Short mmCIF file of C-alpha atoms in Angstrom, two decimals:
data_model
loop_
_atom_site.label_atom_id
_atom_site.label_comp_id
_atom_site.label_asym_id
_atom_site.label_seq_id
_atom_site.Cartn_x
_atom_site.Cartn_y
_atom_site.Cartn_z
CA UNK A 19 0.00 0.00 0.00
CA UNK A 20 1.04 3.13 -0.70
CA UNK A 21 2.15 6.04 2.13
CA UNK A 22 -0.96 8.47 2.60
CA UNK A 23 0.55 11.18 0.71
CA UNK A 24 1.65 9.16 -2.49
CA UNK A 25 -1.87 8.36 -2.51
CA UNK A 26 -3.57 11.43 -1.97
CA UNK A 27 -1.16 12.85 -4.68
CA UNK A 28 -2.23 10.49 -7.32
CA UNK A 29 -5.84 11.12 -6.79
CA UNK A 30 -5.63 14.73 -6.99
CA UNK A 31 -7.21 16.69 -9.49
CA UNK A 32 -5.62 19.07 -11.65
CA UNK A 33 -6.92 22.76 -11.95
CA UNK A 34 -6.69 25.11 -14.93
CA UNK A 35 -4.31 28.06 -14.56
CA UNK A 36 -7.58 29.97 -13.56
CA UNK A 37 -8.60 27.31 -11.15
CA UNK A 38 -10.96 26.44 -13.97
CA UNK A 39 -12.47 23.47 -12.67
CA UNK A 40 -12.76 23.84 -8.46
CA UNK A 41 -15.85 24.74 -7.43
CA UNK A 42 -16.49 28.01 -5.47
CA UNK A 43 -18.60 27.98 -2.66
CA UNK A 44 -20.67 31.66 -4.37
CA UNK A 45 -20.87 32.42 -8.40
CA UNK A 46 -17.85 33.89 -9.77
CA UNK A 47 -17.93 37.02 -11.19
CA UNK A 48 -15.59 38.75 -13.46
CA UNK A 49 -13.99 42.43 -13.41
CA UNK A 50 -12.46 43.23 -16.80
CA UNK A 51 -9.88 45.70 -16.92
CA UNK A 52 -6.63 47.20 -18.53
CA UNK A 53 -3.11 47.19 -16.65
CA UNK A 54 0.18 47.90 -17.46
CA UNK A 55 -1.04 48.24 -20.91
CA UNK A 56 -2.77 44.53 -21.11
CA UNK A 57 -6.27 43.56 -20.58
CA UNK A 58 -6.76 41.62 -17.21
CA UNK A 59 -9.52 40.42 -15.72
CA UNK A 60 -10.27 39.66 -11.84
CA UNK A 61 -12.48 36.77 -10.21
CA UNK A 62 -14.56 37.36 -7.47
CA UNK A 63 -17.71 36.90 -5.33
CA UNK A 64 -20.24 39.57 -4.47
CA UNK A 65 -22.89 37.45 -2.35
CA UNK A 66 -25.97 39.74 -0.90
CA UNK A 67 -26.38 39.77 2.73
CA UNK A 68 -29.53 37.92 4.28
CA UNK A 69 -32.69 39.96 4.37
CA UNK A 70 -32.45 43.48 4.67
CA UNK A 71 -28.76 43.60 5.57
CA UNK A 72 -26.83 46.10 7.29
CA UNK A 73 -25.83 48.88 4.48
CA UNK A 74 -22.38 47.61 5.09
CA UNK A 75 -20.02 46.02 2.97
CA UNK A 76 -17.31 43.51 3.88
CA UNK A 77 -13.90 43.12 1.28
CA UNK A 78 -12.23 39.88 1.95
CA UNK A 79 -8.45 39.64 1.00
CA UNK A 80 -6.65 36.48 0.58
CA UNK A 81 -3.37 35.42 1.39
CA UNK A 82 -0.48 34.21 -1.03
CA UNK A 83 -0.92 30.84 -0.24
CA UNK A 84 -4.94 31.05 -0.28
CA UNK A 85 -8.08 31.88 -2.57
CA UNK A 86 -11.00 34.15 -2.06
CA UNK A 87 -12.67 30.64 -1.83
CA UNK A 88 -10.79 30.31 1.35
CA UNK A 89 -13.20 32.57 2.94
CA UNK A 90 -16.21 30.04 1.95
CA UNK A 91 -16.81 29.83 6.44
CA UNK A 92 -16.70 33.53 6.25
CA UNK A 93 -18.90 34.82 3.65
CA UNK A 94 -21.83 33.31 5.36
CA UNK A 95 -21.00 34.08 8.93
CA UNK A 96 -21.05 37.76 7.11
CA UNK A 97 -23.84 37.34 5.12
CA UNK A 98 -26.05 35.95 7.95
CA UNK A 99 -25.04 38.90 9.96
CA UNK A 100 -26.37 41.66 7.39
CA UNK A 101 -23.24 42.35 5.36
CA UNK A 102 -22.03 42.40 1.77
CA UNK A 103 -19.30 40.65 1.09
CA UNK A 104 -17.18 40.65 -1.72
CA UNK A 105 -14.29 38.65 -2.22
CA UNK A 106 -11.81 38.93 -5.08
CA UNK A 107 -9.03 36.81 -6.13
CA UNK A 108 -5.50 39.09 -7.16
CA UNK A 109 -4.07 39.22 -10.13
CA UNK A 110 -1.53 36.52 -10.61
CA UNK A 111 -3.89 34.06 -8.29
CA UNK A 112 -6.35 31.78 -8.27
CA UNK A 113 -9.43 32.47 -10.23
CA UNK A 114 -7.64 35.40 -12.46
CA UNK A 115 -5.41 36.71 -14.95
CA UNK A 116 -1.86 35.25 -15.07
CA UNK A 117 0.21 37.56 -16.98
CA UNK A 118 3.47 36.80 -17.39
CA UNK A 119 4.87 40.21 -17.96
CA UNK A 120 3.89 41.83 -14.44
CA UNK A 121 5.20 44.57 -12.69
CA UNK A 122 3.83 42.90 -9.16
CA UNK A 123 3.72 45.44 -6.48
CA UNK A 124 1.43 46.15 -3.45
CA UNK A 125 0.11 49.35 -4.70
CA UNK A 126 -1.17 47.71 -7.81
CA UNK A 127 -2.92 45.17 -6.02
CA UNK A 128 -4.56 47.80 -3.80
CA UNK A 129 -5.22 49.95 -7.33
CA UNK A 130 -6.71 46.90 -8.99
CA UNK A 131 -8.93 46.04 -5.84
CA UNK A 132 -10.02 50.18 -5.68
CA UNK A 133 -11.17 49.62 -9.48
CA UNK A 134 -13.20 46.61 -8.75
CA UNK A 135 -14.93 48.55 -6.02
CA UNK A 136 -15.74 51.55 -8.01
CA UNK A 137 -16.72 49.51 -10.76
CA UNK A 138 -19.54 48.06 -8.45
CA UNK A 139 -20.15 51.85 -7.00
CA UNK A 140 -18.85 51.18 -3.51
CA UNK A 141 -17.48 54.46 -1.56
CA UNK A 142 -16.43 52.90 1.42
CA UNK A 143 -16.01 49.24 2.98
CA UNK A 144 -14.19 47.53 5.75
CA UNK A 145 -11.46 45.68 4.63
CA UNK A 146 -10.36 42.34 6.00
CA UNK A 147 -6.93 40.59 4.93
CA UNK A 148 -5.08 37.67 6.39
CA UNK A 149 -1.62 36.43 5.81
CA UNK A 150 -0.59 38.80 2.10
CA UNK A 151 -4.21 40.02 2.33
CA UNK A 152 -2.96 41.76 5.71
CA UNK A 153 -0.04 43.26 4.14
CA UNK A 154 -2.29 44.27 0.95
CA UNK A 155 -5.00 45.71 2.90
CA UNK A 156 -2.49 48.00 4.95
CA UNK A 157 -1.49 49.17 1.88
CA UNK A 158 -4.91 49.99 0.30
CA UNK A 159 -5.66 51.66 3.89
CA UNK A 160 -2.36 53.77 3.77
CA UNK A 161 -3.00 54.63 -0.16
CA UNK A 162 -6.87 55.20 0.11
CA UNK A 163 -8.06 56.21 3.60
CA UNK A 164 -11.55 57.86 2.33
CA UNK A 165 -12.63 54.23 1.37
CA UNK A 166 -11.85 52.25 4.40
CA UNK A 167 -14.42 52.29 7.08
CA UNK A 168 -12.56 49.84 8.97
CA UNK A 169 -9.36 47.63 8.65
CA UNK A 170 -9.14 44.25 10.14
CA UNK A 171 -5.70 42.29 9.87
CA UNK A 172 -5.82 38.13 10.55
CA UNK A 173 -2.44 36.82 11.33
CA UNK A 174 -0.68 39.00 8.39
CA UNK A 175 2.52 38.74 7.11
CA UNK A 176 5.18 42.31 7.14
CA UNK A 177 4.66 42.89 10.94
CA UNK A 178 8.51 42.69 10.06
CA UNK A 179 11.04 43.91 7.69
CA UNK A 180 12.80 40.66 6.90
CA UNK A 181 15.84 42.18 4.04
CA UNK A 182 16.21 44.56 7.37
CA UNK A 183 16.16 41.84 9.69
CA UNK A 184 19.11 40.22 7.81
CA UNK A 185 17.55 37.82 5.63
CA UNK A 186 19.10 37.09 2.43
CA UNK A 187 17.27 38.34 -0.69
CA UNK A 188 16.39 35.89 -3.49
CA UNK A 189 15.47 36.76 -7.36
CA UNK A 190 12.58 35.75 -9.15
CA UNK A 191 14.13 33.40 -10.76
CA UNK A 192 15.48 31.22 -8.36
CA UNK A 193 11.68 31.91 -6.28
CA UNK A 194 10.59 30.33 -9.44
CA UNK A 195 12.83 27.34 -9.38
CA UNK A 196 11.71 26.96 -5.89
CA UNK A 197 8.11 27.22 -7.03
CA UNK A 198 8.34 24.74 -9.79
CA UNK A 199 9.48 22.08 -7.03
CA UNK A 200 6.24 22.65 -5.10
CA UNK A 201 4.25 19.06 -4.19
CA UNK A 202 1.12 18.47 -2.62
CA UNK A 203 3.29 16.71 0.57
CA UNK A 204 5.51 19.99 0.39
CA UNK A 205 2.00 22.01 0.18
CA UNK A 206 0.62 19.87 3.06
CA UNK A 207 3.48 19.89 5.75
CA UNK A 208 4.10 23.79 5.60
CA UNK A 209 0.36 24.05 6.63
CA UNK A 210 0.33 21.58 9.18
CA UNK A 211 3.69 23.44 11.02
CA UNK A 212 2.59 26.80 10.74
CA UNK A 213 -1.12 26.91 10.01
CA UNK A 214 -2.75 23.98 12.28
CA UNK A 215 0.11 23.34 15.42
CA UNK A 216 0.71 20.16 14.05
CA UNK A 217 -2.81 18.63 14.40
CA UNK A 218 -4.68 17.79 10.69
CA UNK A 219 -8.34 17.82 9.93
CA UNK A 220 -10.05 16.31 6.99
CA UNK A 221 -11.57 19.60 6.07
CA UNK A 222 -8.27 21.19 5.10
CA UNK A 223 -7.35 18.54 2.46
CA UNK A 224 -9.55 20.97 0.43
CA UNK A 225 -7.48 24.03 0.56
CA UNK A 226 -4.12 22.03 -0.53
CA UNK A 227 -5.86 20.54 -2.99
CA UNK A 228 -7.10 23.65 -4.67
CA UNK A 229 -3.54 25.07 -4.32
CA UNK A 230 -1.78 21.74 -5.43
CA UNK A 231 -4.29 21.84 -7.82
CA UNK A 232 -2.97 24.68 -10.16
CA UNK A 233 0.79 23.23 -9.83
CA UNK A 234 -0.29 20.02 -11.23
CA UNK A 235 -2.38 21.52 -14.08
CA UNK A 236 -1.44 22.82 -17.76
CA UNK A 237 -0.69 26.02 -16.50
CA UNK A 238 1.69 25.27 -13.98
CA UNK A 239 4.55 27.22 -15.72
CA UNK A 240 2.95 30.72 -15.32
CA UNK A 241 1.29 29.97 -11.81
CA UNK A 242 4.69 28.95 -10.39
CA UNK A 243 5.72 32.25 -11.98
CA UNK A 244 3.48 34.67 -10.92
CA UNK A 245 3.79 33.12 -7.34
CA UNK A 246 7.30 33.44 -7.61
CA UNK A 247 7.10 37.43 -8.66
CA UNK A 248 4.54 38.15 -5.46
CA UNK A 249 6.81 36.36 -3.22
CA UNK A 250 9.80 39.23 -3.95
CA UNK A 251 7.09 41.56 -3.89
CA UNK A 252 6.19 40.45 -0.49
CA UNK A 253 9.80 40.53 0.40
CA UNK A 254 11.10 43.69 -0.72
CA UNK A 255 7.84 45.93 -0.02
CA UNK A 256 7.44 46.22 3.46
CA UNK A 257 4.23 47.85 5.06
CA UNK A 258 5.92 47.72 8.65
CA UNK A 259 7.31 51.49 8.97
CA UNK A 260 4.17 53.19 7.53
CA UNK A 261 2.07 51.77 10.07
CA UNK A 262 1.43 54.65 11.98
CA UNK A 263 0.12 56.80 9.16
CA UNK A 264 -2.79 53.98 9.06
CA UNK A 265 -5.67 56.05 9.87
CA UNK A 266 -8.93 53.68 9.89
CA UNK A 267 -9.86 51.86 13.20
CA UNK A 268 -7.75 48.60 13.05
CA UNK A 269 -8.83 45.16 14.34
CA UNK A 270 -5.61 42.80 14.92
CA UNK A 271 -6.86 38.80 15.13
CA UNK A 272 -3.59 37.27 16.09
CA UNK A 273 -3.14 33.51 16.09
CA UNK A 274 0.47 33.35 18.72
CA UNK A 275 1.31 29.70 17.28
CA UNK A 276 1.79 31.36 13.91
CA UNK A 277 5.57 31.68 13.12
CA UNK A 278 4.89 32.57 9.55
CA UNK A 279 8.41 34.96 7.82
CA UNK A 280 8.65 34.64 3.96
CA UNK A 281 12.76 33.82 3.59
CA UNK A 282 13.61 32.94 7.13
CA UNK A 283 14.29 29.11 5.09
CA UNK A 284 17.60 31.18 3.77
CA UNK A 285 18.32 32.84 6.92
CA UNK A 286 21.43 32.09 9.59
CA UNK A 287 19.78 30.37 12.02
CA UNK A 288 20.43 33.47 14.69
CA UNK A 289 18.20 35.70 12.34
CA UNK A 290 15.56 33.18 11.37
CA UNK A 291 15.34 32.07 14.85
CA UNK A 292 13.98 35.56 15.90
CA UNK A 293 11.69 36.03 12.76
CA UNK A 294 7.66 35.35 12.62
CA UNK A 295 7.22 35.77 16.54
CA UNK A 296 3.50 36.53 16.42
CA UNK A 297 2.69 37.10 20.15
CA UNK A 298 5.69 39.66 20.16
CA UNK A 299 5.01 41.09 16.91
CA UNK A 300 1.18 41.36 17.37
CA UNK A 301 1.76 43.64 20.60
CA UNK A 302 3.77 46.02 18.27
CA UNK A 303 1.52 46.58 15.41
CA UNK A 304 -0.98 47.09 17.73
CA UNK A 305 1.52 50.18 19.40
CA UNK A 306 2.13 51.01 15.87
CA UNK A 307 -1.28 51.37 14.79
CA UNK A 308 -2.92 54.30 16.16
CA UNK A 309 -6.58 53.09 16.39
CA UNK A 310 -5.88 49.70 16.67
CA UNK A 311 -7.34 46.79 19.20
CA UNK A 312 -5.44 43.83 19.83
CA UNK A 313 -7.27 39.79 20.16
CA UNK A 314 -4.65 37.46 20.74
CA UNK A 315 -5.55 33.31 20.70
CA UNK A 316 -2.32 32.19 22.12
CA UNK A 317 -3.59 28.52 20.90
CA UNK A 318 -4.13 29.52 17.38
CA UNK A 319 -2.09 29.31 14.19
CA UNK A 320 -1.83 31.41 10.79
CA UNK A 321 -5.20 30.68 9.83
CA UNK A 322 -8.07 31.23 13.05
CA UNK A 323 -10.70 31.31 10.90
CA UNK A 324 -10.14 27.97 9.30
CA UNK A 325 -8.16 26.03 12.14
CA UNK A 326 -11.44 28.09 14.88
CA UNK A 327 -14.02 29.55 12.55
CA UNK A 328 -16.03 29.76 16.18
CA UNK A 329 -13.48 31.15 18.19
CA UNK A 330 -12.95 34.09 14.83
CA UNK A 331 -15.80 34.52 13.60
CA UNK A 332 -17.29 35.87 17.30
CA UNK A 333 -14.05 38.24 17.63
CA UNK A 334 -15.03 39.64 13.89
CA UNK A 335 -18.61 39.84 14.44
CA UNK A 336 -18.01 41.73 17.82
CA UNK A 337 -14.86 44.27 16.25
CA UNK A 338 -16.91 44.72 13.41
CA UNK A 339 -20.02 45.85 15.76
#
């Protein structure tokens, strides 16, 4: 018999480089647009809030390593509690364009997400981002503080400048060689270390698999590419020293377990031994921040609102109040 994860990677199913083929828990919409002189286009989900809602609209970010699908437990906690909630998938992920000539930066993911909100007449929504979504919303927030009502940040990544911290840089290409040698097992373990303490549930097989999914599909060249160009995006961008021009009311949902920090794999051990300390890191955003309120789940990993959907969702719900 085979090991577990020889099996699990045989049976997996290949996605397009759009994800054509997973299913998304809300119809996917499209956003066509022009950028950097080539026409793009954006998926996403714009899913009506129950009854009369609210009057208040919800924008769900992803992380690099996630979908707007990712947010299927979300959406309807939202939705059930009166908002609108849209959530698109970036450029260069998931459900949209891959381009292969890209100039990826933060402030063109926050300029792409301001068009898709204009295009659907929105003047103002609360933002939420977790892991790159964190980083990407705290740019869109620094960059465009008339449209953000409120900011919430779930475990994200740039708490820290990692090139300052010492970390080695990397290009894109060797990111890309790096991406290219991406399995499902490879997929699988980093979640269970940094995402879940260690401890699997069934339920997240479906989040590697969608990810997995795109690597073993036709378009696995450009995917591993694209992922490749956000990672030194990620890595030479940092959103750390502007936080205290961040002017909207800031939620911080801070899983302590999480010891997420892009490039501390190429890092002497003294640096990458002090990198990703959420509990410590957490506290100083929070000082950072000028309106900002702290939850800390010292139990938690990179992802509360998949590993405690419970535990989150009644933190958002209440900081959202």
């Amino acid at each position: 018999m085979l090991p577990l994860g020889a099996q699990a990677a045989q049976t997996a199913q290949a996605y397009g480089p759009q994800l054509e083929g997973f299913a998304y828990p809300h119809p996917l919409q499209r956003f066509e647009f022009s950028s950097q002189q080539q026409p793009l286009g954006m998926g996403y989900m714009d899913v009506s809030p129950e009854g009369d809602g609210n009057g208040r609209t919800v924008v769900l970010l992803h992380g690099k390593n996630f979908c707007a699908a990712t947010w299927e437990q979300s959406i309807r906690v939202l939705a059930d509690a009166g908002y609108r909630v849209i959530a698109p998938d970036q450029i260069g992920f998931c459900s949209s364009s891959k381009p292969r000539g890209y100039q990826f930066s933060l402030a063109q993911l926050a300029s792409n997400t301001r068009a898709l909100l204009e295009s659907l007449g929105l003047e103002k929504a609360t933002l939420v981002g977790h892991s790159m979504g964190g980083m990407l919303a705290a740019r869109f927030a620094l960059n465009n503080p008339d449209m953000v009502e409120k900011l919430v940040l779930v475990n994200p990544i740039g708490l820290e400048d990692w090139q300052a911290a010492g970390v080695p840089y990397a290009s894109i290409d060797q990111l890309y060689r790096n991406e290219r040698s991406t399995t499902r097992d490879s997929i699988r373990n980093y979640q269970l270390k940094f995402y879940y303490n260690g401890i699997w549930k069934p339920e997240y097989d479906r989040w590697v698999d969608m990810l997995y999914g795109m690597y073993a599909g036709a378009g696995k060249d450009i995917v591993a590419w694209n992922q490749a160009q956000a990672s030194e995006m990620l890595f030479t961008q940092p959103v750390v020293h502007e936080f205290p021009s961040i002017q909207a009311p800031t939620l911080l949902l801070i899983g302590g377990k999480d010891r997420t920090a892009p490039g501390a794999n190429r890092a002497p051990a003294e640096i990458a031994q002090r990198l990703g300390d959420y509990p410590r890191l957490g506290r100083a955003t929070a000082n950072a921040i000028p309106h900002a309120t702290l939850v800390e789940w010292p139990e938690l990993g990179h992802s509360p609102q998949v590993e405690a959907p419970g535990i989150f969702h009644e933190a958002l719900l209440k900081g959202l109040e």
